[in-house]
Amino acid sequence: MTSKRLLNALEYPEVDSFNIKDDTSFRKIVVWLEKNKIKRAPYPLEPINSPEWRKTYEKYKKFLGCPENITNDEESLQWLAGYAVQEEYSKKKDVLKKHVAEETATKNIPDIKTENPLDTLDFYGNDFTDGINKVAKLLNITPHPNPTITLKAVKHIVTNRLTQHALKNPDKYITKGTPFPLQDADLGFDLSDPVLKQAAKILRMLYIQDLRHLQTKANELIVAVQNITANPKTDTRLGKVGF
Amino acid sequence: MVVRQYNEELKYLEKLTPYSWRIKKGFQPNMNVEGIFYVNQTLEKLMLDELRNACRPGMVGGFLPGVKQIANVAALPGIVGKSVGLPDVHSGYGFAIGNMAAFDVNDPKSIVSPGGVGFDINCGVRLLRTNLFLEDVLPVKEQLAQSLFDHIPVGVGSKGIIPMNAKDLEEALEMGMDWSLREGYIWAEDKEHCEEYGRMLNADPSKVSVRAKKRGLPQLGTLGAGNHYAEIQVVEEIYDKWAACKMGIEEKGQICVMIHSGSRGFGHQVATDALVQMEKAMKRDNIETNDRQLACARIHSTEGQDYLKSMAAAANFAWVNRSSMTFLSRQAFAKQFNMAPDDLDMHVIYDVSHNIAKIEEHIVDGKQKTLLVHRKGSTRAFPPHHPLIPVDYQLTGQPVLIGGTMGTCSYVLTGTEQGMLETFGSTCHGAGRALSRAKSRRNLDYMQVLRKMEGMGISIRVASPKLVMEEAPESYKNVTDVVNTCHAAGISKKCIKLKPIAVIKG
C-alpha cells in the first residue's frame, strides 16, 4: 500500500498497527502529519473526537489544495502523506542531494591499485610524437604540429571508419559524390585575407553537411510516420476529362 | 490614365543598361517609387509597341499597356524599392503579369492586392527527374503520352481521380503538402525540394467561402486548362554542370517531367471573393489607386489578413494539386516501364510558385526590412546560402523553373546575389503572352498548330483542341529571349535547357 510506504518514510510511529478503515486511527494520522510534518493548519485539528472534526478536516484539505475529486479516506490519506513527503524533501533538499552525490561518487571510483601508464605519459615528448605520426602515416592523415590534435584525427578515423560494422559495410560510411570545386565556390560574403576565406569556406561546407544530416533525419522521421498513416487511393471512375 | 503623345511618354523612360529601363516618377500620377523593367532588344520593341498602340487616338478598353501597369503599381501605398517588370511582362488584371512589388509590413499604410497575386493563386511549375534517357523513351513515347493523359485529368471542368470528401479538403487546405505526405501520395524528399516546404503556415480554411470549396473539391488532382500542361521533356543543354549535377541532371538526353498547374477554380474564387471585400475596405480607409483593378486593402486590416489567410489556403490547394499529379505521373511511368518510381529515380528537382504574395526579409537601403512581396508571373530566385532554400541547393542557389509554351523549350535557372539586391530575389516565370487570347483564336488555326507539333516530333494529347491556338508558341514571346535577358541582366543564371517530346494539355 502506497500510503503505508509513505508513512514509513515519514517515520510515523504507529505505521505497523494503523487501520485505514478505523476512523480514530485515520484521524490520529492526519493530526500527526499536520503537527509534525506539514505544519500549515491555520486552526487546530484537535480534539480528534470533536463532532465538528470532519468539517474542519474538509476545510483543511481544501486549504492545502487537495483536488476536489479525492473524497474517500484512503485516497486523501495518500495525498496528504505525499504532500508531507514533498514538504520534508524541500526542507532537507540540500542534505539529501549531497548524500546522493556522495553515494554515487563513492560507487564510481574505480578500484585501481596499479598506476595508469597514461597518467605519466609525456604527450609532447619525442617518443609520443614519433609514435603518433607513424600511426597517422598508416592511416593517411597529415600530421599536425600538435601531436594531441593528430591523436584526435586518428581517433576520429578509427571510431568512424574502422569499426567492425564500418569495415563490413563501407558504403554506408564512405560518402560518395562528385568532388566539389571548392575554389570556385561562392562564399556568400567577402574576406580580404585568402587564408581566412579558405577557412570560412570550409566552415560553410561543414555547416551544410550538418544541415544535410538534420534534413535526412527529418525525412526519416516523416517516412516512419508515413508507414502508419499512409493510405493512398485512386478511383478512376471519378475521373472526368474536360471539354 | 494620363493622355500624352507617344513621344512625350518616352521622355519618362530611360535606358539604364542594355537590359534594363527606368520608369521615372510622373509617368503615371502619384508614383511613390520608380519603376524598372528588364528587356533585351526584341522584347524592348514589343514593350514599346504596346505603349505606342495604346497612345493612338481612339484606343480604349482592354488592359492598360504593361509599362503603364508597372507605373500604377509604383503608386500603391507602402511600396518600397522599385516596381519591377520582368522580361516576360505583359498586361494583366491590375498588375501586369511579370510584375513584382514589395510592401513594407511595418508601414501601417501598406497594402496587399489580389491583383498582385493573380487569379490562379500559387500557379507554379514542378520538375521531376528520371534516370531514363531519350533512347529509353522514344520507342514508347506515344504510349507514355497516352498513359499520362489517362492518369492526369485535364481540361475545363475535369475531375480528379483521388477520392476526396469535404473533410479531406479542409485538412488539405490547412496542411498543404503535409496532407499529401500523411496520406502517402508523395515522398518526404518532395517536401524538402519545394518552395515553403509545400505548406503556407498561415492558411485558414475558415476564411474561404463555401463557394470556393465547392468549386475546388472535385478539381483537386486535375491539370486544368489554359496555359497549364504536363510535359515529358529531354535535357537539351547544360550550362552549369555543377549546379545541374546537384539537381541530379548528369547528361544531355536525360528525361524529365514538368508539371505546370495551379489552384484551379478554387484560387479563382478566393481571389474573386477578396476583390469584393477589398472594394469596401478601400472606400472605408480612403485608399486611392490609379486603376480600379488595383483593388487592395491594408495588410493589417481584417480584409487584408483574411485575404492572406485564404490565399495561403489556395496556395496549399495548389501544392496538393501538383503533388497529386506527381503521384499520378509516377504511376504512369511505373506502369509503362514496369519499375517502381523509386528505381526510376523520379525525384522532385524543385517546385516554384509564380503567383503568390509572401512575407520575406530583405535589405532595403542598407536596412533589413520585413516585406510583403507580391510576385505575379514572377518566380522567387534566392541566391546561394539563403536560409529559406533547401540544403541541397545552398551552394548553387535556388532552382528556378521556367516553363516554356507548348512545344517550345523550358529552362532551369538558379538564383543570384544580384537578383536578391535588384529584384528582391525575383525573376521571370515563362514566355509571357505577345498576342491576346482572342487575337490568337482569330489569327491561328488549331489544326495547323497541332500538325506543327507533330512535325517537331512532339506527341500531343489535348482535351479541348479548339483552344489550342491560344497557347500556340506564336501567341507568346520567345522564352529564350526572356531567359537570356534574365541571365544577361544577372538577376538569375542559366543552368539547364529542356525540350518537350510529349505534351498533355487541357
XYZ file of C-alpha atoms in Angstrom:
749
model
C 0.000 0.000 0.000
C 1.401 3.340 -1.058
C 0.223 5.263 1.987
C 1.941 2.809 4.241
C 5.219 3.195 2.423
C 4.930 6.976 2.546
C 4.140 6.918 6.255
C 7.059 4.614 6.795
C 9.343 7.073 5.058
C 7.940 9.840 7.221
C 8.706 7.690 10.273
C 5.161 7.582 11.612
C 5.474 5.667 14.897
C 2.345 3.500 14.559
C 2.883 2.574 10.963
C 2.575 -1.163 11.546
C -0.652 -1.078 13.536
C -2.792 1.548 11.841
C -6.009 0.586 10.126
C -7.384 2.891 7.487
C -10.928 1.577 7.959
C -10.834 2.712 11.570
C -11.954 6.344 11.864
C -9.993 7.137 15.041
C -6.847 5.692 13.604
C -7.311 7.807 10.463
C -7.913 10.992 12.466
C -4.818 10.278 14.544
C -2.633 10.007 11.465
C -3.976 13.235 9.985
C -3.288 15.107 13.175
C 0.171 13.600 13.462
C 1.039 14.540 9.859
C -0.079 18.124 10.373
C 1.592 18.572 13.748
C 4.934 17.011 12.860
C 5.371 17.359 9.134
C 3.029 19.725 7.300
C 2.578 22.396 9.952
C 0.301 24.603 7.898
C -3.165 24.412 9.511
C -4.490 27.874 10.385
C -6.652 26.264 13.114
C -6.156 23.186 15.333
C -7.371 19.789 14.136
C -7.766 18.589 17.696
C -9.510 17.160 19.603
C -9.967 14.257 17.275
C -13.240 13.181 18.792
C -14.929 16.538 18.288
C -18.234 16.239 16.367
C -17.058 19.073 14.091
C -13.817 17.229 13.180
C -14.875 16.098 9.704
C -15.960 19.617 8.788
C -12.663 21.128 9.956
C -10.787 18.386 8.118
C -12.564 19.131 4.814
C -11.711 22.818 5.202
C -8.106 21.909 5.950
C -7.857 19.703 2.853
C -9.233 22.473 0.708
C -6.792 24.896 2.283
C -3.848 22.712 1.277
C -5.189 22.469 -2.253
C -6.267 18.848 -2.323
C -8.142 18.151 -5.582
C -11.894 18.041 -5.071
C -12.373 14.656 -6.707
C -10.469 12.989 -3.870
C -13.215 12.135 -1.395
C -12.585 8.781 0.283
C -10.261 8.487 3.242
C -7.807 6.126 1.651
C -7.090 8.417 -1.290
C -6.992 11.565 0.760
C -4.561 9.995 3.202
C -2.306 9.079 0.339
C -2.490 12.637 -0.966
C -1.746 14.095 2.469
C 1.187 11.765 3.029
C 2.539 12.659 -0.403
C 2.206 16.315 0.474
C 4.094 15.754 3.695
C 6.894 13.936 1.850
C 7.209 16.877 -0.509
C 7.436 19.286 2.397
C 10.033 17.111 4.059
C 12.066 16.879 0.903
C 12.122 20.586 0.199
C 13.222 21.211 3.772
C 16.107 18.768 3.595
C 16.823 19.106 -0.107
C 20.462 20.142 0.200
C 21.342 17.455 2.661
C 19.639 14.767 0.615
C 21.267 15.857 -2.623
C 24.680 15.850 -1.087
C 24.026 12.415 0.251
C 23.050 11.109 -3.153
C 26.077 12.727 -4.750
C 28.411 11.143 -2.211
C 26.771 7.811 -2.707
C 27.262 7.830 -6.468
C 30.748 9.289 -6.224
C 31.973 6.532 -3.973
C 30.435 3.928 -6.248
C 32.104 5.323 -9.384
C 35.665 5.497 -8.222
C 37.404 2.554 -9.846
C 39.391 0.411 -7.584
C 42.778 0.771 -9.263
C 45.796 -0.035 -7.316
C 48.383 -0.093 -10.092
C 49.488 3.100 -11.688
C 47.889 4.089 -15.019
C 50.727 4.347 -17.541
C 48.818 7.040 -19.490
C 48.979 9.354 -16.472
C 52.714 9.596 -16.670
C 52.935 9.798 -20.427
C 54.582 12.878 -21.898
C 52.202 13.912 -24.658
C 54.654 16.374 -26.120
C 57.764 14.221 -25.874
C 59.549 12.931 -28.969
C 58.585 9.352 -28.290
C 54.902 10.107 -28.312
C 55.105 12.494 -31.289
C 57.016 9.970 -33.378
C 54.628 7.203 -32.463
C 51.507 9.140 -33.234
C 52.943 10.405 -36.527
C 53.666 6.831 -37.552
C 50.075 5.834 -36.839
C 48.870 8.902 -38.748
C 51.005 7.924 -41.722
C 49.496 4.453 -41.703
C 46.022 5.979 -41.805
C 46.908 8.561 -44.457
C 46.443 11.515 -42.136
C 48.602 14.601 -42.452
C 50.189 15.091 -39.006
C 49.505 18.339 -37.175
C 52.418 20.055 -35.355
C 50.493 19.485 -32.140
C 50.522 15.693 -31.583
C 47.349 15.755 -29.464
C 45.404 17.168 -32.442
C 46.845 14.431 -34.643
C 45.677 11.977 -31.995
C 42.162 13.420 -32.230
C 42.172 12.958 -36.003
C 43.377 9.384 -35.594
C 40.629 8.724 -33.079
C 38.044 10.186 -35.475
C 39.110 7.901 -38.322
C 39.350 4.822 -36.132
C 35.962 5.264 -34.483
C 34.152 6.229 -37.684
C 35.736 4.146 -40.375
C 37.499 1.232 -38.735
C 34.778 -0.210 -36.560
C 33.687 -3.753 -37.398
C 30.401 -2.525 -38.781
C 32.064 0.128 -40.927
C 34.555 -2.362 -42.335
C 31.784 -4.763 -43.262
C 29.547 -2.118 -44.874
C 31.916 0.507 -46.239
C 29.191 2.001 -48.488
C 27.240 3.184 -45.503
C 30.126 5.167 -44.086
C 32.099 6.414 -47.045
C 30.190 9.264 -48.621
C 30.128 9.138 -52.361
C 29.563 12.010 -54.732
C 31.170 14.232 -57.255
C 34.051 16.268 -55.900
C 33.126 19.853 -55.327
C 35.244 22.670 -56.803
C 35.812 24.481 -53.532
C 37.963 27.163 -55.149
C 35.147 28.276 -57.441
C 32.507 28.243 -54.754
C 30.847 31.484 -53.855
C 31.237 32.057 -50.148
C 28.339 34.499 -49.966
C 30.404 37.237 -48.360
C 33.858 38.662 -48.850
C 37.015 38.319 -46.797
C 40.186 40.021 -47.903
C 42.522 37.511 -46.270
C 42.775 34.461 -48.566
C 43.620 32.114 -45.701
C 40.662 33.301 -43.685
C 38.491 32.965 -46.757
C 39.558 29.368 -47.234
C 38.781 28.656 -43.593
C 35.369 30.298 -43.884
C 34.595 28.190 -46.940
C 35.454 25.021 -45.065
C 33.214 26.102 -42.193
C 30.426 26.683 -44.715
C 30.864 23.139 -46.033
C 30.777 21.652 -42.556
C 27.656 23.634 -41.742
C 25.944 22.450 -44.917
C 26.901 18.878 -44.052
C 25.313 19.291 -40.629
C 22.171 20.660 -42.223
C 22.079 17.709 -44.625
C 22.243 15.260 -41.720
C 19.435 17.108 -39.973
C 17.270 17.089 -43.103
C 17.927 13.385 -43.628
C 16.808 12.687 -40.087
C 13.689 14.791 -40.632
C 12.940 12.802 -43.773
C 13.457 9.509 -41.932
C 11.027 10.680 -39.279
C 8.419 11.560 -41.900
C 8.827 8.163 -43.541
C 8.414 6.425 -40.179
C 5.140 8.277 -39.596
C 4.045 7.622 -43.167
C 4.353 3.905 -42.529
C 1.497 4.296 -40.074
C -0.686 6.914 -41.757
C -0.269 6.402 -45.495
C -3.184 5.021 -47.452
C -3.158 6.459 -50.953
C -6.222 5.730 -53.041
C -7.294 6.376 -56.565
C -10.637 5.750 -58.180
C -10.574 6.085 -61.937
C -14.374 6.081 -62.053
C -14.292 9.578 -60.556
C -12.121 10.927 -63.332
C -13.551 13.231 -65.931
C -11.685 14.828 -68.783
C -12.965 18.303 -69.582
C -14.054 19.582 -72.945
C -4.612 57.394 -67.306
C -2.772 60.489 -68.411
C -3.235 61.059 -72.122
C 0.010 62.014 -73.806
C 1.642 61.596 -77.175
C 3.920 58.577 -77.530
C 6.968 60.849 -77.836
C 6.011 62.611 -74.649
C 5.645 59.282 -72.884
C 9.114 58.214 -73.967
C 10.626 61.103 -72.014
C 9.696 59.288 -68.836
C 11.538 56.150 -69.874
C 15.310 55.861 -69.692
C 17.502 53.009 -70.833
C 19.783 52.191 -67.890
C 21.751 49.252 -69.274
C 21.406 47.192 -72.447
C 18.938 45.061 -70.447
C 17.003 47.435 -68.233
C 14.876 50.563 -68.433
C 13.873 53.011 -65.759
C 10.322 54.367 -65.479
C 10.599 57.810 -63.951
C 8.177 59.302 -61.476
C 5.419 61.247 -63.182
C 4.885 58.659 -65.913
C 1.692 57.908 -64.014
C 0.284 60.087 -61.215
C 1.297 59.674 -57.552
C 4.211 57.288 -58.083
C 5.872 56.607 -54.705
C 8.874 54.857 -56.238
C 10.319 54.438 -59.690
C 9.686 51.500 -61.957
C 12.186 49.308 -63.731
C 11.788 46.711 -66.438
C 14.194 44.216 -67.915
C 14.181 43.599 -71.673
C 16.547 42.821 -74.498
C 16.263 44.378 -77.950
C 13.486 42.096 -79.186
C 11.410 42.345 -76.036
C 12.020 46.085 -75.826
C 10.342 46.503 -79.203
C 7.293 44.504 -78.082
C 7.071 46.530 -74.906
C 7.279 49.913 -76.592
C 4.976 48.919 -79.436
C 2.344 48.071 -76.891
C 2.698 51.543 -75.390
C 2.641 53.189 -78.822
C -0.576 51.376 -79.736
C -2.191 52.488 -76.500
C -1.263 56.102 -77.271
C -3.060 56.060 -80.601
C -6.248 58.079 -80.509
C -9.395 56.070 -80.023
C -7.710 53.169 -78.185
C -9.987 52.358 -75.290
C -10.909 49.192 -73.451
C -8.799 46.151 -72.709
C -5.921 46.184 -70.261
C -3.515 49.099 -69.982
C -0.095 48.518 -71.540
C 2.403 46.707 -69.279
C 4.629 49.761 -68.707
C 1.674 51.783 -67.514
C 0.626 48.992 -65.180
C 4.119 48.795 -63.667
C 3.948 52.544 -63.028
C 0.475 52.316 -61.474
C 1.753 49.682 -59.059
C 4.580 52.071 -58.139
C 1.843 54.452 -56.953
C 0.372 51.998 -54.425
C 0.731 52.907 -50.729
C 3.655 51.376 -48.844
C 5.634 50.146 -51.858
C 9.410 50.041 -51.314
C 12.377 49.819 -53.685
C 11.012 49.679 -57.189
C 8.056 48.301 -59.070
C 9.816 45.631 -61.138
C 8.800 44.363 -64.581
C 10.477 41.097 -65.565
C 11.313 40.336 -69.221
C 8.116 38.339 -69.793
C 5.884 41.178 -68.579
C 2.505 41.613 -70.274
C -0.777 43.258 -69.315
C -2.978 41.558 -66.773
C -5.756 42.353 -64.322
C -4.495 45.426 -62.426
C -0.901 44.282 -62.051
C 0.941 43.276 -65.214
C 1.826 39.589 -65.345
C 5.563 39.555 -64.744
C 5.426 42.366 -62.202
C 6.798 42.104 -58.677
C 6.285 44.651 -55.941
C 7.233 44.661 -52.267
C 5.417 46.462 -49.471
C 6.777 47.313 -46.030
C 4.830 45.247 -43.495
C 5.673 47.700 -40.722
C 4.194 50.662 -42.566
C 0.540 50.834 -41.443
C -0.479 52.219 -44.837
C 0.980 49.291 -46.811
C -1.450 47.240 -48.834
C -1.980 43.744 -50.130
C -3.665 43.348 -53.518
C -5.229 40.207 -55.004
C -4.429 41.651 -58.427
C -0.761 41.455 -57.472
C -1.053 37.705 -56.961
C -3.353 36.839 -59.813
C -6.457 34.697 -60.080
C -4.605 31.403 -60.325
C -3.107 31.569 -56.843
C 0.161 29.613 -56.497
C 0.181 28.670 -60.136
C 3.595 27.104 -60.454
C 5.930 24.632 -62.036
C 7.307 21.363 -60.717
C 10.079 19.399 -62.330
C 10.658 15.685 -61.770
C 13.785 13.973 -62.963
C 14.149 10.359 -64.068
C 17.154 8.165 -64.742
C 15.783 7.406 -68.217
C 17.307 8.694 -71.408
C 15.814 9.679 -74.731
C 16.550 6.274 -76.294
C 14.616 4.532 -73.489
C 11.549 6.668 -74.062
C 11.399 7.224 -77.819
C 10.076 3.740 -78.690
C 7.189 4.088 -76.199
C 6.667 7.836 -76.461
C 3.080 7.621 -77.748
C 2.074 5.043 -75.132
C 3.661 7.095 -72.385
C 1.898 10.273 -73.501
C -1.389 8.366 -73.581
C -0.714 6.856 -70.172
C -0.036 10.308 -68.684
C -3.176 11.633 -70.365
C -5.172 8.752 -68.875
C -3.812 9.340 -65.393
C -3.981 13.113 -65.164
C -7.441 14.546 -65.795
C -7.199 17.665 -67.974
C -9.368 20.390 -69.407
C -12.040 22.815 -68.243
C -14.431 21.004 -65.916
C -12.201 17.965 -65.460
C -12.466 15.953 -62.247
C -9.714 14.266 -60.254
C -9.355 10.554 -59.586
C -8.158 10.841 -55.997
C -11.241 10.406 -53.798
C -11.740 13.421 -51.536
C -14.542 14.472 -49.251
C -15.202 17.848 -47.661
C -13.219 16.939 -44.542
C -10.213 15.857 -46.597
C -10.343 19.177 -48.424
C -10.402 21.187 -45.185
C -7.341 19.301 -43.955
C -5.549 19.642 -47.275
C -6.169 23.406 -47.290
C -4.635 23.718 -43.880
C -1.775 21.255 -44.290
C -0.717 21.636 -47.908
C 1.820 19.031 -48.931
C 1.900 17.671 -45.382
C -1.547 16.302 -46.182
C -0.236 14.554 -49.308
C 2.622 13.191 -47.220
C 0.366 11.951 -44.467
C -1.890 10.191 -46.946
C 1.151 8.689 -48.647
C 0.803 10.261 -52.079
C 4.298 11.726 -52.087
C 7.809 11.211 -50.732
C 9.473 13.020 -47.851
C 12.096 14.389 -50.253
C 9.350 16.068 -52.301
C 8.590 18.340 -49.385
C 12.256 19.121 -48.932
C 12.517 20.299 -52.547
C 9.501 22.576 -52.638
C 9.208 26.300 -52.051
C 7.934 26.933 -48.477
C 8.216 23.167 -47.940
C 4.838 22.903 -49.651
C 2.840 24.492 -46.878
C 1.886 28.063 -46.035
C 1.560 28.046 -42.269
C -0.860 30.975 -42.078
C -3.536 29.194 -44.115
C -7.002 29.384 -42.574
C -9.688 27.369 -44.386
C -12.403 29.063 -42.320
C -11.703 32.294 -44.214
C -12.506 30.600 -47.509
C -16.035 30.831 -48.904
C -18.207 27.727 -49.271
C -18.436 28.504 -52.961
C -14.661 28.268 -53.394
C -14.575 24.952 -51.553
C -17.402 23.591 -53.673
C -15.564 24.556 -56.839
C -12.262 23.208 -55.569
C -13.295 19.818 -54.183
C -13.784 17.854 -57.422
C -10.899 19.611 -59.149
C -8.110 18.508 -56.850
C -5.571 16.473 -58.793
C -6.503 17.918 -62.165
C -4.310 19.864 -64.517
C -6.876 22.401 -65.711
C -6.824 24.261 -68.974
C -5.304 27.478 -70.275
C -1.537 27.558 -70.289
C -1.267 24.591 -67.912
C 0.385 21.403 -69.068
C 2.305 18.293 -68.178
C 5.266 17.615 -70.429
C 7.811 14.892 -70.878
C 10.994 16.754 -71.561
C 14.528 15.902 -72.518
C 17.644 17.752 -71.376
C 18.951 19.608 -74.416
C 21.685 21.766 -72.959
C 23.563 22.053 -69.674
C 25.056 25.486 -68.996
C 26.137 24.991 -65.406
C 27.419 21.466 -64.994
C 27.950 21.647 -61.267
C 24.504 23.091 -60.445
C 22.814 20.616 -62.800
C 24.647 17.799 -61.057
C 23.281 18.948 -57.691
C 19.810 18.656 -59.239
C 20.528 15.123 -60.381
C 20.876 16.066 -64.049
C 24.030 14.421 -65.307
C 23.908 14.421 -69.079
C 22.131 15.672 -72.158
C 19.315 13.384 -73.221
C 18.079 12.724 -69.677
C 14.271 12.624 -69.342
C 12.311 14.912 -67.013
C 8.636 15.568 -66.364
C 7.369 19.112 -65.949
C 4.011 19.892 -64.376
C 2.619 23.404 -64.731
C -0.602 23.908 -62.817
C -2.223 25.936 -60.075
C -5.179 26.144 -57.713
C -7.850 25.754 -60.415
C -11.310 27.192 -59.711
C -10.566 27.295 -56.002
C -7.939 30.024 -56.269
C -10.035 31.918 -58.768
C -12.977 32.023 -56.377
C -10.772 33.072 -53.438
C -9.440 35.988 -55.494
C -12.910 36.977 -56.716
C -14.322 36.916 -53.180
C -11.423 39.015 -51.903
C -11.838 41.667 -54.602
C -15.420 42.301 -53.462
C -14.283 42.703 -49.850
C -11.415 44.966 -50.817
C -13.552 47.440 -52.717
C -15.415 48.067 -49.476
C -12.195 48.364 -47.487
C -10.800 50.884 -49.977
C -13.805 53.149 -49.525
C -13.627 52.884 -45.743
C -9.871 53.522 -45.474
C -9.738 56.080 -48.307
C -7.187 54.159 -50.331
C -6.704 55.723 -53.739
C -5.223 53.904 -56.711
C -4.692 54.857 -60.336
C -6.653 51.883 -61.617
C -9.886 50.353 -60.322
C -8.439 46.909 -60.982
C -5.769 47.524 -58.357
C -8.273 46.801 -55.580
C -6.385 46.361 -52.333
C -6.613 46.587 -48.547
C -4.170 47.499 -45.828
C -2.073 44.495 -44.818
C -3.156 44.771 -41.196
C -6.862 45.357 -41.886
C -9.320 42.487 -41.437
C -9.817 42.267 -45.201
C -6.060 42.199 -45.808
C -5.474 39.496 -43.221
C -8.452 37.450 -44.381
C -7.158 37.573 -47.923
C -3.660 36.493 -46.888
C -5.088 33.569 -44.914
C -7.386 32.403 -47.701
C -4.657 32.963 -50.295
C -2.405 30.711 -48.207
C -5.144 28.059 -48.218
C -5.340 28.357 -52.013
C -1.554 28.052 -52.202
C -1.787 24.843 -50.179
C -4.504 23.632 -52.554
C -2.165 24.174 -55.493
C 0.660 22.253 -53.812
C -1.614 19.333 -53.018
C -2.793 19.524 -56.608
C 0.722 19.348 -58.038
C 1.578 16.627 -55.514
C -1.388 14.538 -56.623
C -0.277 14.906 -60.228
C 3.255 13.951 -59.203
C 1.811 10.766 -57.715
C -0.166 10.088 -60.894
C 2.816 10.760 -63.181
C 4.946 8.391 -61.139
C 2.253 5.757 -61.516
C 2.040 6.313 -65.264
C 5.813 5.903 -65.648
C 5.948 2.952 -63.270
C 3.279 1.119 -65.264
C 4.903 1.855 -68.602
C 8.388 0.765 -67.582
C 7.317 -1.878 -65.096
C 9.582 -0.412 -62.475
C 8.992 1.310 -59.144
C 9.125 5.129 -59.281
C 11.973 4.823 -56.768
C 14.039 2.804 -59.206
C 13.262 5.334 -61.926
C 14.732 7.963 -59.566
C 11.643 10.136 -60.070
C 12.598 12.793 -57.554
C 11.221 16.307 -57.470
C 14.029 18.666 -58.505
C 12.080 21.668 -57.325
C 8.635 23.239 -57.210
C 8.184 27.004 -57.696
C 5.194 29.292 -57.330
C 4.885 32.180 -59.723
C 1.622 33.730 -58.494
C 1.907 34.446 -54.806
C 2.450 37.018 -52.058
C 4.838 36.157 -49.235
C 6.338 37.787 -46.183
C 10.126 37.901 -46.602
C 13.143 39.655 -45.138
C 15.098 41.877 -47.498
C 17.737 44.573 -47.278
C 16.357 47.921 -48.447
C 18.763 50.879 -48.475
C 21.127 49.019 -46.185
C 18.449 48.153 -43.617
C 16.772 44.817 -43.030
C 13.040 45.062 -43.556
C 10.077 42.710 -43.395
C 8.251 42.954 -46.695
C 5.128 41.534 -48.259
C 6.455 40.534 -51.664
C 3.874 40.179 -54.450
C 5.047 38.030 -57.318
C 2.613 37.811 -60.193
C 4.022 35.908 -63.115
C 7.346 36.151 -61.366
C 9.374 33.426 -59.688
C 11.305 33.625 -56.452
C 15.023 33.217 -57.175
C 17.019 33.211 -53.948
C 20.820 33.230 -54.087
C 23.212 30.611 -52.697
C 23.374 30.390 -48.893
C 19.870 31.820 -48.382
C 18.352 30.160 -45.293
C 14.988 29.522 -46.999
C 16.289 27.305 -49.788
C 16.844 23.554 -49.411
C 20.179 22.349 -48.106
C 20.977 20.613 -51.406
C 20.899 23.951 -53.228
C 22.752 26.012 -50.635
C 25.783 26.252 -52.898
C 24.071 26.586 -56.258
C 21.221 28.953 -55.432
C 17.532 28.152 -55.676
C 16.480 26.342 -58.856
C 14.068 28.486 -60.862
C 11.801 26.562 -63.205
C 10.756 28.445 -66.318
C 8.047 26.673 -68.258
C 8.071 27.446 -71.921
C 4.973 27.474 -74.059
C 3.577 24.339 -75.573
C 6.131 22.982 -77.978
C 8.953 25.372 -77.120
C 11.732 24.782 -74.645
C 11.789 25.230 -70.880
C 14.662 26.309 -68.664
C 16.047 25.773 -65.214
C 17.839 28.833 -63.825
C 19.416 29.458 -60.448
C 19.071 32.477 -58.163
C 21.861 35.034 -57.818
C 23.047 37.560 -55.269
C 22.493 40.346 -57.797
C 18.874 39.319 -58.230
C 18.468 39.458 -54.458
C 19.660 43.052 -54.469
C 17.938 44.317 -57.614
C 14.622 42.479 -57.816
C 14.025 41.227 -54.249
C 15.154 37.781 -55.363
C 12.707 37.513 -58.254
C 12.985 36.584 -61.889
C 10.814 35.776 -64.895
C 8.258 32.938 -64.941
C 7.818 31.869 -68.542
C 7.378 33.153 -72.013
C 4.723 35.786 -71.426
C 1.927 36.483 -73.873
C 2.559 38.505 -77.004
C -0.918 38.071 -78.560
C -4.151 38.229 -76.589
C -6.195 35.031 -76.394
C -8.876 36.430 -78.702
C -6.306 37.570 -81.229
C -4.664 34.117 -81.222
C -8.017 32.483 -81.883
C -8.655 34.798 -84.814
C -5.226 34.515 -86.390
C -4.311 30.865 -85.974
C -5.845 27.581 -86.990
C -5.803 24.762 -84.465
C -5.188 22.004 -86.982
C -2.099 23.815 -88.177
C -0.849 24.226 -84.647
C -1.317 20.532 -83.907
C 0.302 19.457 -87.145
C 3.269 21.683 -86.437
C 3.732 19.996 -83.061
C 3.707 16.592 -84.690
C 6.196 17.811 -87.234
C 8.528 18.744 -84.375
C 8.327 15.197 -83.070
C 6.145 16.083 -80.116
C 3.368 13.705 -79.092
C 0.411 15.789 -78.062
C -2.778 14.978 -76.154
C -5.307 17.792 -75.798
C -8.700 17.807 -74.110
C -10.023 20.819 -75.989
C -8.167 21.142 -79.310
C -10.136 24.211 -80.336
C -8.488 26.259 -77.619
C -5.023 25.158 -78.602
C -4.361 28.243 -80.747
C -4.466 30.401 -77.629
C -1.450 28.545 -76.388
C 0.438 28.219 -79.652
C 4.076 29.326 -79.465
C 3.229 32.161 -81.872
C 0.978 33.701 -79.206
C 3.880 34.077 -76.820
C 7.131 35.929 -76.504
C 10.153 33.794 -77.202
C 11.072 32.133 -73.915
C 14.738 32.042 -74.917
C 14.727 35.843 -75.257
C 13.166 36.117 -71.838
C 15.624 33.763 -70.162
C 18.645 35.260 -71.900
C 17.630 38.696 -70.691
C 17.441 37.475 -67.087
C 20.833 35.805 -67.474
C 22.465 38.825 -69.100
C 20.982 41.232 -66.562
C 22.394 38.938 -63.848
C 19.113 38.513 -61.951
C 19.351 34.741 -62.427
C 21.697 32.292 -64.088
C 21.044 29.760 -66.832
C 21.543 26.160 -65.780
C 19.611 23.678 -67.945
C 17.555 23.814 -71.134
C 14.809 21.258 -71.710
C 12.883 20.386 -74.855
C 9.448 18.702 -74.840
C 8.826 15.356 -76.519
C 5.276 14.880 -75.288
C 2.639 17.371 -74.145
C -0.582 16.857 -72.184
C -2.867 19.871 -72.222
C -6.326 20.970 -71.182
